[in-house]
PDB file of C-alpha atoms in Angstrom:
ATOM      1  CA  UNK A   1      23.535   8.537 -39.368  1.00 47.00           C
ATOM      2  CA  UNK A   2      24.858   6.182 -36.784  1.00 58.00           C
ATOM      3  CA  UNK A   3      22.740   2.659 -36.575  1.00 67.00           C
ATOM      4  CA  UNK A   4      22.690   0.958 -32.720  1.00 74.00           C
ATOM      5  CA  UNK A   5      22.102  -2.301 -32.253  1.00 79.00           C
ATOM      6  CA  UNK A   6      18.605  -2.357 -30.942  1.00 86.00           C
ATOM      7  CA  UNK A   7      18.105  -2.854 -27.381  1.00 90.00           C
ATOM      8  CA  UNK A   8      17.006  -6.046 -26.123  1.00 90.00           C
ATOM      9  CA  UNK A   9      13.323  -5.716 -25.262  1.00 89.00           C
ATOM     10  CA  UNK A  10      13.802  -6.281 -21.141  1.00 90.00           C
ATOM     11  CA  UNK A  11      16.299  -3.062 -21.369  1.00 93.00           C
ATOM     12  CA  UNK A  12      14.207  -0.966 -23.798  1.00 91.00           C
ATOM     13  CA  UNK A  13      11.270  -0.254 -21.107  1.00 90.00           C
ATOM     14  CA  UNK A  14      13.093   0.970 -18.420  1.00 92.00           C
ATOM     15  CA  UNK A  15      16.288   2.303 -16.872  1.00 95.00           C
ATOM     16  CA  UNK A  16      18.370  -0.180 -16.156  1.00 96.00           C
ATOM     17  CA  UNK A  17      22.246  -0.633 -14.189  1.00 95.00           C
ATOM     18  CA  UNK A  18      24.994  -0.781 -16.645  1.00 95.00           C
ATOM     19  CA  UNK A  19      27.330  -2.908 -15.052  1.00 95.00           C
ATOM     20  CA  UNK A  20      24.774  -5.870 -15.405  1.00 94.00           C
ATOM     21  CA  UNK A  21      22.686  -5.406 -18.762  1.00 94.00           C
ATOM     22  CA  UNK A  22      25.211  -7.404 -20.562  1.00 93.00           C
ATOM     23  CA  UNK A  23      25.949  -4.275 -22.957  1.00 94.00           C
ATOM     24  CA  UNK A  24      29.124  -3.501 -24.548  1.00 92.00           C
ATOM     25  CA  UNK A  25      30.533  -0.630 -22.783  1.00 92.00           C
ATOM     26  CA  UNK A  26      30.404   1.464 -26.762  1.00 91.00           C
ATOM     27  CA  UNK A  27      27.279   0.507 -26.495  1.00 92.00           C
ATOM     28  CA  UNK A  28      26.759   1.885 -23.138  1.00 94.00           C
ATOM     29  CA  UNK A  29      27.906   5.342 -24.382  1.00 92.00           C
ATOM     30  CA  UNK A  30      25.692   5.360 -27.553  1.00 92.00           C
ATOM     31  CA  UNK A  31      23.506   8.360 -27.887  1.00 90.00           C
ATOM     32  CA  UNK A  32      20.228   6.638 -27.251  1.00 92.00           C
ATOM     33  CA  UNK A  33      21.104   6.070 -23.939  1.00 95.00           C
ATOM     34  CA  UNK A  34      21.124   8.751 -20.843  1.00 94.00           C
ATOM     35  CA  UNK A  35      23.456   8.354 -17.901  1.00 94.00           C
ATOM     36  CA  UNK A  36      21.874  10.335 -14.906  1.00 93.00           C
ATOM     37  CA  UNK A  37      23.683   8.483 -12.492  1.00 93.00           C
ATOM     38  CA  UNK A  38      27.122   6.740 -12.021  1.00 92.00           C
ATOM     39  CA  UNK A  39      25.916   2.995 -13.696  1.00 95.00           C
ATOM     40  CA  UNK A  40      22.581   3.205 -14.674  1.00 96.00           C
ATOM     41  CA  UNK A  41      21.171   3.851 -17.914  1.00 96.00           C
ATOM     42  CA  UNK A  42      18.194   5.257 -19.373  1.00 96.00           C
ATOM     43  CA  UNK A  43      16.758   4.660 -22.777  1.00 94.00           C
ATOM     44  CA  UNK A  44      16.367   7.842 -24.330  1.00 90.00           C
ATOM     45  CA  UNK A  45      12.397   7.224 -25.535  1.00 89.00           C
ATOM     46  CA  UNK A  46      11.314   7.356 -22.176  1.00 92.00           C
ATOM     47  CA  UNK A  47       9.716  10.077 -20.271  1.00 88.00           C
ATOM     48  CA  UNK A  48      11.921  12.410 -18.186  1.00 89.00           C
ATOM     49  CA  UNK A  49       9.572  13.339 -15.517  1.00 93.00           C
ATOM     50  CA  UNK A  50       9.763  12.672 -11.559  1.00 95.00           C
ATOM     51  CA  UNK A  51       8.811   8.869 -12.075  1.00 95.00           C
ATOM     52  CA  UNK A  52      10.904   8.091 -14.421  1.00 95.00           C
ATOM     53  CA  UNK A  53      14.173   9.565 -12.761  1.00 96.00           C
ATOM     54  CA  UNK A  54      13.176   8.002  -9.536  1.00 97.00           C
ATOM     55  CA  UNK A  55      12.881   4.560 -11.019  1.00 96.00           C
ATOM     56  CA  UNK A  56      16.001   4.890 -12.476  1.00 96.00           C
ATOM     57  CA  UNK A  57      17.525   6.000  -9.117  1.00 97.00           C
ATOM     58  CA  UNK A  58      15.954   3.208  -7.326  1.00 96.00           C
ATOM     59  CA  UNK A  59      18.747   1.082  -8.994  1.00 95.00           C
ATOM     60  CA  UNK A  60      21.406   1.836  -7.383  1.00 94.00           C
ATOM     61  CA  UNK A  61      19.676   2.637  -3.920  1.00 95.00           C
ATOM     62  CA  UNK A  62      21.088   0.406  -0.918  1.00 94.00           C
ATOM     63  CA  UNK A  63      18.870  -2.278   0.267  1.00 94.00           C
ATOM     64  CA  UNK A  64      16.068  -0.641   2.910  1.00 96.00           C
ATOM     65  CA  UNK A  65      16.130   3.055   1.296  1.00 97.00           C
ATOM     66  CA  UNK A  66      12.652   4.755  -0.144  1.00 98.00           C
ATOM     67  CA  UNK A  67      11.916   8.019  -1.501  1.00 98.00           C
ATOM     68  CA  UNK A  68      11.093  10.506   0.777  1.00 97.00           C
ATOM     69  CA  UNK A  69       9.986  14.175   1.978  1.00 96.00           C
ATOM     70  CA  UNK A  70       8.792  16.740  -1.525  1.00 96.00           C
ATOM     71  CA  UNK A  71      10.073  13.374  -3.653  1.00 97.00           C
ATOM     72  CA  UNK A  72       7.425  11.247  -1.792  1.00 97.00           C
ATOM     73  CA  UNK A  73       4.829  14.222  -1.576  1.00 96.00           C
ATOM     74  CA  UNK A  74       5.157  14.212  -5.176  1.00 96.00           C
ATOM     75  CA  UNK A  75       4.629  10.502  -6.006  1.00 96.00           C
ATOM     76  CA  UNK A  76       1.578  10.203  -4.033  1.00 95.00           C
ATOM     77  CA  UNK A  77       0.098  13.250  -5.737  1.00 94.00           C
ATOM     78  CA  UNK A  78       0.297  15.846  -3.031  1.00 95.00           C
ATOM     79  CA  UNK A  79      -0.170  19.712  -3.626  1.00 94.00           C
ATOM     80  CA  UNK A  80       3.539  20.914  -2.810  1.00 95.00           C
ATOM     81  CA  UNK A  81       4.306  24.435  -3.584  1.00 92.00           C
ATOM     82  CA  UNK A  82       6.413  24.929  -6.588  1.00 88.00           C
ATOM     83  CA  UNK A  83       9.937  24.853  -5.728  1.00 84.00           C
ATOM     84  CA  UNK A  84      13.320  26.428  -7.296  1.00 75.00           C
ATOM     85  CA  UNK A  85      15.118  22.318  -6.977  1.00 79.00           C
ATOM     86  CA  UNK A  86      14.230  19.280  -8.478  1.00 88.00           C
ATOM     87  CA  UNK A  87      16.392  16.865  -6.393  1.00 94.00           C
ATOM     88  CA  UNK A  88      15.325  13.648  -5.441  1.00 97.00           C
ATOM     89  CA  UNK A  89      14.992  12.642  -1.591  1.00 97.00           C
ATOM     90  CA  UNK A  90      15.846   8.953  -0.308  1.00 98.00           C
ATOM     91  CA  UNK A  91      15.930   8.299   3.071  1.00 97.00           C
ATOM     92  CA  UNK A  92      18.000   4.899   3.986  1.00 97.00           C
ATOM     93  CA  UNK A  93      17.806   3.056   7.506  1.00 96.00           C
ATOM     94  CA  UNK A  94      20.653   3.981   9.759  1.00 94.00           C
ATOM     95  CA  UNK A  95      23.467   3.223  10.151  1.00 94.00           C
ATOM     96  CA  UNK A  96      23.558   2.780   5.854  1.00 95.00           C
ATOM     97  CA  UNK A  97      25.264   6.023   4.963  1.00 94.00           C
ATOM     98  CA  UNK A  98      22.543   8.383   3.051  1.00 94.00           C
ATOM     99  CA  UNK A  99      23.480   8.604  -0.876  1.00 91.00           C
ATOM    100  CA  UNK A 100      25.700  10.766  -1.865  1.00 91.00           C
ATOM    101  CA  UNK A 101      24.760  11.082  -5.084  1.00 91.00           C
ATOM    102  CA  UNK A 102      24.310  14.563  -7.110  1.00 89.00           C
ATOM    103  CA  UNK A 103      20.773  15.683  -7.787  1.00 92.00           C
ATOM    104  CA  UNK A 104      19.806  13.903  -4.583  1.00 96.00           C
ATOM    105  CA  UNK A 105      19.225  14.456  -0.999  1.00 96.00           C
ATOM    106  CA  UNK A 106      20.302  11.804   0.934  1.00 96.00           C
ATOM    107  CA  UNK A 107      18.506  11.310   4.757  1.00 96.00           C
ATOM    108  CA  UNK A 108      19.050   8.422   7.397  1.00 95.00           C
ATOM    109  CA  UNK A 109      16.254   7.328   9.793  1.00 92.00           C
ATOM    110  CA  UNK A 110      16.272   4.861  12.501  1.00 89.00           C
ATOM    111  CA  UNK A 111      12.890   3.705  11.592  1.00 86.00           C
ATOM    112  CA  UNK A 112      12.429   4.323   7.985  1.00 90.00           C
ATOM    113  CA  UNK A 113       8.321   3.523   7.124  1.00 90.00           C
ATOM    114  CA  UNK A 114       7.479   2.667   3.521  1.00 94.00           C
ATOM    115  CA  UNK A 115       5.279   0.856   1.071  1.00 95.00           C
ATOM    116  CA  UNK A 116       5.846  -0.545  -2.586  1.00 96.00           C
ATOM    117  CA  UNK A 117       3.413   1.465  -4.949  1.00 94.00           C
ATOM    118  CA  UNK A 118       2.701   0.264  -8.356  1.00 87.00           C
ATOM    119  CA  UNK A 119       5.804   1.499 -10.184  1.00 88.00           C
ATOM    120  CA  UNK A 120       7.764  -0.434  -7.870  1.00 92.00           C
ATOM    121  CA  UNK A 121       9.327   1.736  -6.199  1.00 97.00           C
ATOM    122  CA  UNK A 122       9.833   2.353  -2.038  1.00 98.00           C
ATOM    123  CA  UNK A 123       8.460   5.439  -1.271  1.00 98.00           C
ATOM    124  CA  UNK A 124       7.706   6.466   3.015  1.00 95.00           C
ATOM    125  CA  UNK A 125       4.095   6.418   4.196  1.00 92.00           C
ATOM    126  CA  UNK A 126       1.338   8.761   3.631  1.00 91.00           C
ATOM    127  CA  UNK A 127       1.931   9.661   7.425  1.00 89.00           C
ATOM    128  CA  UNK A 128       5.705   9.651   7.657  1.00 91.00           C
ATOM    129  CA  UNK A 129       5.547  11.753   4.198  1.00 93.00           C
ATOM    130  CA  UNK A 130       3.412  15.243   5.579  1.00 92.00           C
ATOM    131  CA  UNK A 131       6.175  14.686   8.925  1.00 91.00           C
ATOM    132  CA  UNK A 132       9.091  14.961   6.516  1.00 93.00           C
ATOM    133  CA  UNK A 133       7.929  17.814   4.739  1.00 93.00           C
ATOM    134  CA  UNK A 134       6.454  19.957   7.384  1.00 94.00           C
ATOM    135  CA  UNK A 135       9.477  22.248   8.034  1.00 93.00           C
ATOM    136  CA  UNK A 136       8.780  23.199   4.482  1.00 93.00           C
ATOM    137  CA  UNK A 137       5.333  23.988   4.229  1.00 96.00           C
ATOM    138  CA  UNK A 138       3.378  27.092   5.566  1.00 96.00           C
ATOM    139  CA  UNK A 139       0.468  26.488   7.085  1.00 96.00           C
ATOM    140  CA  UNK A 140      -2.074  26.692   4.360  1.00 96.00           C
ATOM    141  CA  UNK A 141      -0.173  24.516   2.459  1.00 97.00           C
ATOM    142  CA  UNK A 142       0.245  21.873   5.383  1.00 97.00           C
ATOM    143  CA  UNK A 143      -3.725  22.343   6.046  1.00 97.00           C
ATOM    144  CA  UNK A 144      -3.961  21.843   1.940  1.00 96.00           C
ATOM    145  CA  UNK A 145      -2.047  18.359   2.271  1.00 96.00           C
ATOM    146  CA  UNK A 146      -3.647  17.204   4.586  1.00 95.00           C
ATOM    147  CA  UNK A 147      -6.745  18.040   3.210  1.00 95.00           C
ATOM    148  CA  UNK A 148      -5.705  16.018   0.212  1.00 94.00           C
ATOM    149  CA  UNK A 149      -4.892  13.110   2.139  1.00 93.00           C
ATOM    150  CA  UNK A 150      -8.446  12.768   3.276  1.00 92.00           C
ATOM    151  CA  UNK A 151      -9.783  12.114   0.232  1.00 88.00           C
ATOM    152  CA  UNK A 152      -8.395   8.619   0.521  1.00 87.00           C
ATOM    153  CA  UNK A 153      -7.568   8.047   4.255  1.00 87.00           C
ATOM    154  CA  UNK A 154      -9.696   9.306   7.865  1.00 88.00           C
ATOM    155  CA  UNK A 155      -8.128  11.407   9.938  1.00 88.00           C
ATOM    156  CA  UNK A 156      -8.087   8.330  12.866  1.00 89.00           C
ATOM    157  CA  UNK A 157      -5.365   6.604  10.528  1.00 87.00           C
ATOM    158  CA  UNK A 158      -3.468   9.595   9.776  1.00 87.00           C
ATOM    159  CA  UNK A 159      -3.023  10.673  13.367  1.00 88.00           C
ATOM    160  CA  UNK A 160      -2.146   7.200  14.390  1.00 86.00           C
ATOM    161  CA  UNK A 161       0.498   7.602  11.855  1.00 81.00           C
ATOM    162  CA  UNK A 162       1.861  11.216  13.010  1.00 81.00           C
ATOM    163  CA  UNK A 163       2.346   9.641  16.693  1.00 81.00           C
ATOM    164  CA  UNK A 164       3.808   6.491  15.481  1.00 78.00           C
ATOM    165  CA  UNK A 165       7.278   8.218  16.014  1.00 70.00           C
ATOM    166  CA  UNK A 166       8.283  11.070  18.169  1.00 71.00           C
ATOM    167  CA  UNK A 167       8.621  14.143  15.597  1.00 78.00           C
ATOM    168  CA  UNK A 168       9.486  17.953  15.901  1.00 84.00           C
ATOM    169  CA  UNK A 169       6.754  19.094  14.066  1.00 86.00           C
ATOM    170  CA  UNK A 170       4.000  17.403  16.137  1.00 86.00           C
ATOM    171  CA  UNK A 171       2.202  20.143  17.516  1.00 89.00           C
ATOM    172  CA  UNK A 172       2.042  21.657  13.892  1.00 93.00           C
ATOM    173  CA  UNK A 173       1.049  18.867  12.709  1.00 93.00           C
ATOM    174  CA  UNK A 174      -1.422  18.150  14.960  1.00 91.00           C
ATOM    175  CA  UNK A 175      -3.070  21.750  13.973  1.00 94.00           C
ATOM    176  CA  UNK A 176      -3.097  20.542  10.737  1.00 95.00           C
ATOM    177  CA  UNK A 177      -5.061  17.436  11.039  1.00 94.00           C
ATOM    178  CA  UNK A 178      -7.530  19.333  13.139  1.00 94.00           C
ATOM    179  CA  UNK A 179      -8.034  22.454  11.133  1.00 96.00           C
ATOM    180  CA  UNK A 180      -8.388  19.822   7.548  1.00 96.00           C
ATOM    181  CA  UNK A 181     -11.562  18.856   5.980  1.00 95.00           C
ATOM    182  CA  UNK A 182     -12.105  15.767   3.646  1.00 92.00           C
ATOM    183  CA  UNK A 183     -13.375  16.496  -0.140  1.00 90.00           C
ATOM    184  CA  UNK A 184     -12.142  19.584  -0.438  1.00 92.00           C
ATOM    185  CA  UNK A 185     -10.694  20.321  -4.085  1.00 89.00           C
ATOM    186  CA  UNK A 186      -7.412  22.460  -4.505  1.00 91.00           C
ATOM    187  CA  UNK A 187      -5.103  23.881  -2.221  1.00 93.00           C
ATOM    188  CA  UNK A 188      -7.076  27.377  -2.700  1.00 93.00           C
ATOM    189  CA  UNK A 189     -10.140  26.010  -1.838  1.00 94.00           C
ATOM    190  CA  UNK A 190      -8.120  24.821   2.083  1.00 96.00           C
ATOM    191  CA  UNK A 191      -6.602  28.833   1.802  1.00 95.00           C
ATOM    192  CA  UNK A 192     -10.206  30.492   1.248  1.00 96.00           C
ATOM    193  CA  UNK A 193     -11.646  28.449   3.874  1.00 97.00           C
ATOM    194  CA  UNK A 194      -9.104  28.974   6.777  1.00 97.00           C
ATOM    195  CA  UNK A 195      -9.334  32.396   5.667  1.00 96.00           C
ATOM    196  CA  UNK A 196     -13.053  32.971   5.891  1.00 97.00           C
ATOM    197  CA  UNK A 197     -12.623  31.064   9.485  1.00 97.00           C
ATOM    198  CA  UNK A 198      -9.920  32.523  10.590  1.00 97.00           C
ATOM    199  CA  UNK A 199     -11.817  36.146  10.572  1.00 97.00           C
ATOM    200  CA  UNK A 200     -14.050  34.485  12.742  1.00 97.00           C
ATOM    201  CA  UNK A 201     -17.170  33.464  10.549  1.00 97.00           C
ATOM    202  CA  UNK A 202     -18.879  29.946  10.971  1.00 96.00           C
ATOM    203  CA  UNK A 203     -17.067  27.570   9.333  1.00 96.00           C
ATOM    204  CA  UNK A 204     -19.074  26.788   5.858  1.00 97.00           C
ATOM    205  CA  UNK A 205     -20.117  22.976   4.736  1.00 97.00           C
ATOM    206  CA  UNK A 206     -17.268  21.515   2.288  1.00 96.00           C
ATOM    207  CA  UNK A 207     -19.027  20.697  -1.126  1.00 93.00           C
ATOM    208  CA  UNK A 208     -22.520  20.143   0.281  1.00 92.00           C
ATOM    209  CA  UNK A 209     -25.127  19.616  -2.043  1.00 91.00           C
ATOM    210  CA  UNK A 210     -27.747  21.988  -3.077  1.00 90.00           C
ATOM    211  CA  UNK A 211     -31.570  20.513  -3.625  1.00 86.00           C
ATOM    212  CA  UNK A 212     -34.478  22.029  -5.087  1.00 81.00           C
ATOM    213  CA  UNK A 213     -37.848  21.647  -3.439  1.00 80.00           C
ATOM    214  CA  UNK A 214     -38.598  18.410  -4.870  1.00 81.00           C
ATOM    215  CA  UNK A 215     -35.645  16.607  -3.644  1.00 80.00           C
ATOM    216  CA  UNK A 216     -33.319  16.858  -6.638  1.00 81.00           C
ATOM    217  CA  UNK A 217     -29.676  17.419  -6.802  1.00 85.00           C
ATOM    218  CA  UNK A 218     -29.065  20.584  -8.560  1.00 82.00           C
ATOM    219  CA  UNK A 219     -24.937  21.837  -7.432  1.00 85.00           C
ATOM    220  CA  UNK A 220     -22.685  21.024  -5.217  1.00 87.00           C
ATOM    221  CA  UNK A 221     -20.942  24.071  -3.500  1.00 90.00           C
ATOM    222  CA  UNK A 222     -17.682  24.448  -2.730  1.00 92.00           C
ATOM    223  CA  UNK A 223     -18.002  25.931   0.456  1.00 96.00           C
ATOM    224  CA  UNK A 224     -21.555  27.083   1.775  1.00 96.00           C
ATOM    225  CA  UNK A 225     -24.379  27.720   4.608  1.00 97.00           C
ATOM    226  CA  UNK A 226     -27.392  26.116   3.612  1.00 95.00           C
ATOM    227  CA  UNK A 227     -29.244  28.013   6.677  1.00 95.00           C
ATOM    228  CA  UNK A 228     -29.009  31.064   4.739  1.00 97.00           C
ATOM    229  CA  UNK A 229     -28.748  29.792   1.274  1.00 95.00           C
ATOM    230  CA  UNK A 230     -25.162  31.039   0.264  1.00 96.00           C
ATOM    231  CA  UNK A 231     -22.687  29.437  -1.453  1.00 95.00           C
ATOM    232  CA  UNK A 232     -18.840  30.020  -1.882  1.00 95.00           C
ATOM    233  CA  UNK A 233     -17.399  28.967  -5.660  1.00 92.00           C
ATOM    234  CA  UNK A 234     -13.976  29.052  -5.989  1.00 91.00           C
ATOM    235  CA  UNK A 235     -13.053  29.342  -9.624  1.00 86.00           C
ATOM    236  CA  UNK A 236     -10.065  28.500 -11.342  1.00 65.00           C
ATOM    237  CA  UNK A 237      -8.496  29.812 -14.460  1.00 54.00           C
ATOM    238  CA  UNK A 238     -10.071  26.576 -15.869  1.00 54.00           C
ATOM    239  CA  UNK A 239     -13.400  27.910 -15.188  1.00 49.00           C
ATOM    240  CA  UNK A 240     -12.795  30.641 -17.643  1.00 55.00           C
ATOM    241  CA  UNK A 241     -10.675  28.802 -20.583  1.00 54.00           C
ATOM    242  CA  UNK A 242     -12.936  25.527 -20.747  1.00 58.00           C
ATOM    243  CA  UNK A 243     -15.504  26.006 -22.569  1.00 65.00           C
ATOM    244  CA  UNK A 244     -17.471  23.688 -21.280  1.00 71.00           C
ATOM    245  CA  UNK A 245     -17.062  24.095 -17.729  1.00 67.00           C
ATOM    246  CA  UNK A 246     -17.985  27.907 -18.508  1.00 70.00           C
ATOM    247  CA  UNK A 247     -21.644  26.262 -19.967  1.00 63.00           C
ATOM    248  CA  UNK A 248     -21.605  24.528 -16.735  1.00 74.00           C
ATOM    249  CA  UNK A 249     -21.219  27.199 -14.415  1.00 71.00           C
ATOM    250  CA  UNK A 250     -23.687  29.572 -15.985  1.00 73.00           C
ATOM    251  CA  UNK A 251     -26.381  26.673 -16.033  1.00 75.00           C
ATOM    252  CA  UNK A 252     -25.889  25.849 -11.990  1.00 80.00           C
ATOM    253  CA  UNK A 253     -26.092  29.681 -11.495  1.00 82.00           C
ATOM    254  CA  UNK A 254     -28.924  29.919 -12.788  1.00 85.00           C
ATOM    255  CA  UNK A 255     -30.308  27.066 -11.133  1.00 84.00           C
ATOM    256  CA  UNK A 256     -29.242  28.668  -7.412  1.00 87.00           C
ATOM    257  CA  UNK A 257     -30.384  32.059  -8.451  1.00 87.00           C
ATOM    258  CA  UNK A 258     -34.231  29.981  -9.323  1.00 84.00           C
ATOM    259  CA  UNK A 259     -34.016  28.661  -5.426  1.00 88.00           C
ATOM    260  CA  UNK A 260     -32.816  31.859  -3.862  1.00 92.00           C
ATOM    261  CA  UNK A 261     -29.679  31.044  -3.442  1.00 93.00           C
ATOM    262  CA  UNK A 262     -26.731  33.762  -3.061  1.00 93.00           C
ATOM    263  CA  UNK A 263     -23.356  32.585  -5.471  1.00 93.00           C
ATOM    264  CA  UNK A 264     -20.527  34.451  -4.191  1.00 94.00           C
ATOM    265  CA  UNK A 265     -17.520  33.837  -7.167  1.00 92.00           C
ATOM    266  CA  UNK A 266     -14.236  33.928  -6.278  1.00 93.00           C
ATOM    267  CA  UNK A 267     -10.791  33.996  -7.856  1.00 91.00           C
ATOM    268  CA  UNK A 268      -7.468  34.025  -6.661  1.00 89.00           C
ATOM    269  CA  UNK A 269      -7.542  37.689  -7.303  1.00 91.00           C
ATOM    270  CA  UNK A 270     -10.018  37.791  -4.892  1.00 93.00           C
ATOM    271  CA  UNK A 271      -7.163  36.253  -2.057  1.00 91.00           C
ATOM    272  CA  UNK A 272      -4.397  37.976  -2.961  1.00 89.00           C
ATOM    273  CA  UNK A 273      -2.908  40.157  -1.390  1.00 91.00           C
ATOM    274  CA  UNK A 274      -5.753  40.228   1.204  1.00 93.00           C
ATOM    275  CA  UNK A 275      -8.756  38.563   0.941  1.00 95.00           C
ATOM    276  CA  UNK A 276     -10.942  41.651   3.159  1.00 96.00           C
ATOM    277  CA  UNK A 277     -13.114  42.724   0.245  1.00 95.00           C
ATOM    278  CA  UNK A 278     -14.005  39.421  -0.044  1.00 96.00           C
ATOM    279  CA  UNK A 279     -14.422  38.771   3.639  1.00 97.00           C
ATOM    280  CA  UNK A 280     -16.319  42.153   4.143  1.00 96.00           C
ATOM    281  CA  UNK A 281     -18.783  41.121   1.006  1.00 96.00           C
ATOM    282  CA  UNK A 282     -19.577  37.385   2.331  1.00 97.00           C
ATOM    283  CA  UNK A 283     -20.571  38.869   6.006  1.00 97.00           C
ATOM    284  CA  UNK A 284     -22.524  41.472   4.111  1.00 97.00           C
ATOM    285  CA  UNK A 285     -25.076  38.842   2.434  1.00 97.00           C
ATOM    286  CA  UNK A 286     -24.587  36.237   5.849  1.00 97.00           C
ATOM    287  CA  UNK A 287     -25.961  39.404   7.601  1.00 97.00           C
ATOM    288  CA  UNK A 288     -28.534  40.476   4.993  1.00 96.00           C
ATOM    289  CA  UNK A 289     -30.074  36.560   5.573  1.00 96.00           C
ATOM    290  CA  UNK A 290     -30.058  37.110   9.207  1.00 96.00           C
ATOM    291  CA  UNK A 291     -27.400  34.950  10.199  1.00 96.00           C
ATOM    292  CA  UNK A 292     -25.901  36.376  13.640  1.00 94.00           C
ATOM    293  CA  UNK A 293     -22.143  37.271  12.518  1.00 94.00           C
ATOM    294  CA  UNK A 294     -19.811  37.706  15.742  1.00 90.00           C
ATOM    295  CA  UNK A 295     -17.490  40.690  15.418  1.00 92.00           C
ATOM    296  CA  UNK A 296     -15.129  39.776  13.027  1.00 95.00           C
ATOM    297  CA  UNK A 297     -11.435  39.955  12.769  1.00 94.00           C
ATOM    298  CA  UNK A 298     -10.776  41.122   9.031  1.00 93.00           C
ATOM    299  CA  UNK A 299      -7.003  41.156   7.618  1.00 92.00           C
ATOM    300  CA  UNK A 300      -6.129  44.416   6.325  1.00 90.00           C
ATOM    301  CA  UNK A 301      -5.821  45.308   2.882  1.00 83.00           C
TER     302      UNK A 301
END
C-alpha cells in the first residue's frame, strides 16, 4: 500500500492550484489527488458535486469572471430541468478571452453582474442569471424560476434587474415575471397553475390558509378558492413514500372534509400528457358551488 505524505492542513480542505501549493510535482501525481483541470488539484476526500468542481475551477478563472447561465441557476438553487451536460458556465468581462477549458462553457459580456456568495465564489445576479438561461427554458419552467425567485426577492427588484441591460429575451421574460406568483412550492405546482389559468378559470389563491369557524388555522392549500371552498393539492411522490407526511395528509383531509371543503388531489399523472380530466373535474365542483365558470378552453387529451 503506498503511504503519502499527508497534506498540509490549508491544502487538505479544498482544491487548490498546483503550481503554487509548494508540492513536489510526485506528489502532485499521487493518487489522493484529482486533476480536473490543467494546474489545480483536488483532494480526493472531498465531495464531487457542482460546488465543489466550481470552486476548484474558480482557481484558475481570470480576474473579473463568475459562474454563469444553468451553472449559476444551479448555485442559487433554481429548478432547472434535468439536462444531458454537466459543464460548467463562466462568463468573463470582455475583451478577456472566455476559457477555453474542457468541461466548460466559456461566455464574454461587456457588463458582467455578480456577487460573492458564501463559498466564495463569483457567480452573476439573481436577475442577470433567469436572462442567461432563458433561451433554454420553456415557459413553465421560466414561470417556475421565477416563481422560485420570489420566495426571496419582489418582483419590483427583479424587473429592475431584467431592464438593467438590453436583452433578447425581454419580452419573454417580461411574461414571466407577470404570469409568477411568490410562495409557490415546486415547479409542478407553477405548471398546474398556468394550466388551470390558461383554460380560462379564475386564477386560484397560492397556499392560502384554510380556518375553521373559530378562527383557527387548520391547512394551507396549495392552490384554492375560498369563495367556494375548494382546494387544489398537488402531491408528490413524497406524499406517498413518507410516512409521515401520508399521516399528515389524511389528518388535514379530514379536517377540510369537517368544514365543507372540496380536496381535489393531484399527481403528475394527473398533468401528463394532458391535464383535461383534471381541468374538466375542477370546473365540475367550481360549478356545482355556483361559481360562474366562463366557457373554457380545455387542451385535448
Amino acid at each position: 500500500m503506498t503511504r503519502y505524505l499527508a497534506l498540509p492542513r490549508r491544502l487538505a480542505a479544498r482544491p487548490f492550484r498546483a503550481s503554487t501549493s509548494g508540492l513536489s510535482r510526485s506528489r502532485l501525481r499521487a493518487s489522493d489527488l484529482a486533476a480536473p483541470h490543467r494546474d489545480v488539484r483536488v483532494p480526493a476526500a472531498l465531495a464531487d458535486d457542482l460546488l465543489m468542481r466550481c470552486v476548484a475551477l474558480s482557481t484558475v478563472l481570470p480576474e473579473g469572471a463568475c459562474f454563469s447561465h444553468r451553472t449559476a441557476a444551479l448555485l442559487w438553487g433554481l429548478p432547472m430541468p434535468a439536462s444531458d451536460g454537466d459543464d460548467l458556465h463562466v462568463t468573463v468581462p470582455a475583451p478577456v478571452r472566455a476559457p477555453r477549458i474542457r468541461g466548460v462553457v466559456g461566455h464574454q459580456s461587456r457588463a458582467v453582474e455578480r456577487v460573492r456568495v458564501p463559498a466564495g465564489l463569483w457567480v452573476s445576479t439573481p436577475g442577470r442569471t433567469i436572462c442567461d438561461s432563458a433561451p433554454d427554458l420553456d415557459r413553465v419552467q421560466l414561470v417556475s424560476v421565477v416563481d422560485h425567485l420570489l420566495s426571496t426577492r419582489t418582483a419590483a427588484d427583479l424587473s429592475e434587474s431584467i431592464a438593467a441591460h438590453p436583452h433578447p429575451q425581454a419580452a419573454r421574460l417580461a411574461r414571466a415575471l407577470a404570469e409568477a406568483r411568490p410562495g409557490v412550492d415546486s415547479p409542478r405546482e407553477t405548471a398546474l397553475r398556468l394550466a388551470i389559468v390558461d383554460a380560462g378559470f379564475p386564477e386560484p389563491v397560492v397556499n392560502g390558509y384554510v380556518q375553521s369557524a373559530e378562527g383557527f388555522i387548520v391547512a394551507k392549500a396549495d392552490l384554492s378558492y375560498p369563495r367556494y371552498r375548494v382546494a387544489i393539492e398537488y402531491e408528490g411522490d413524497h406524499h406517498r413514500t413518507d410516512r409521515r407526511q401520508w399521516f399528515r395528509d389524511v389528518a388535514r383531509y379530514r379536517e377540510l372534509e369537517s368544514l365543507d371543503w372540496i380536496a381535489l388531489r393531484v399527481t403528475t399523472a394527473d398533468l401528463t400528457p394532458s391535464p383535461r380530466d383534471l381541468l374538466a373535474q375542477l370546473a365540475l365542483h367550481l360549478r356545482r358551488r355556483g361559481c360562474p365558470l366562463p366557457t373554457l378552453r380545455l387542451p385535448p387529451r
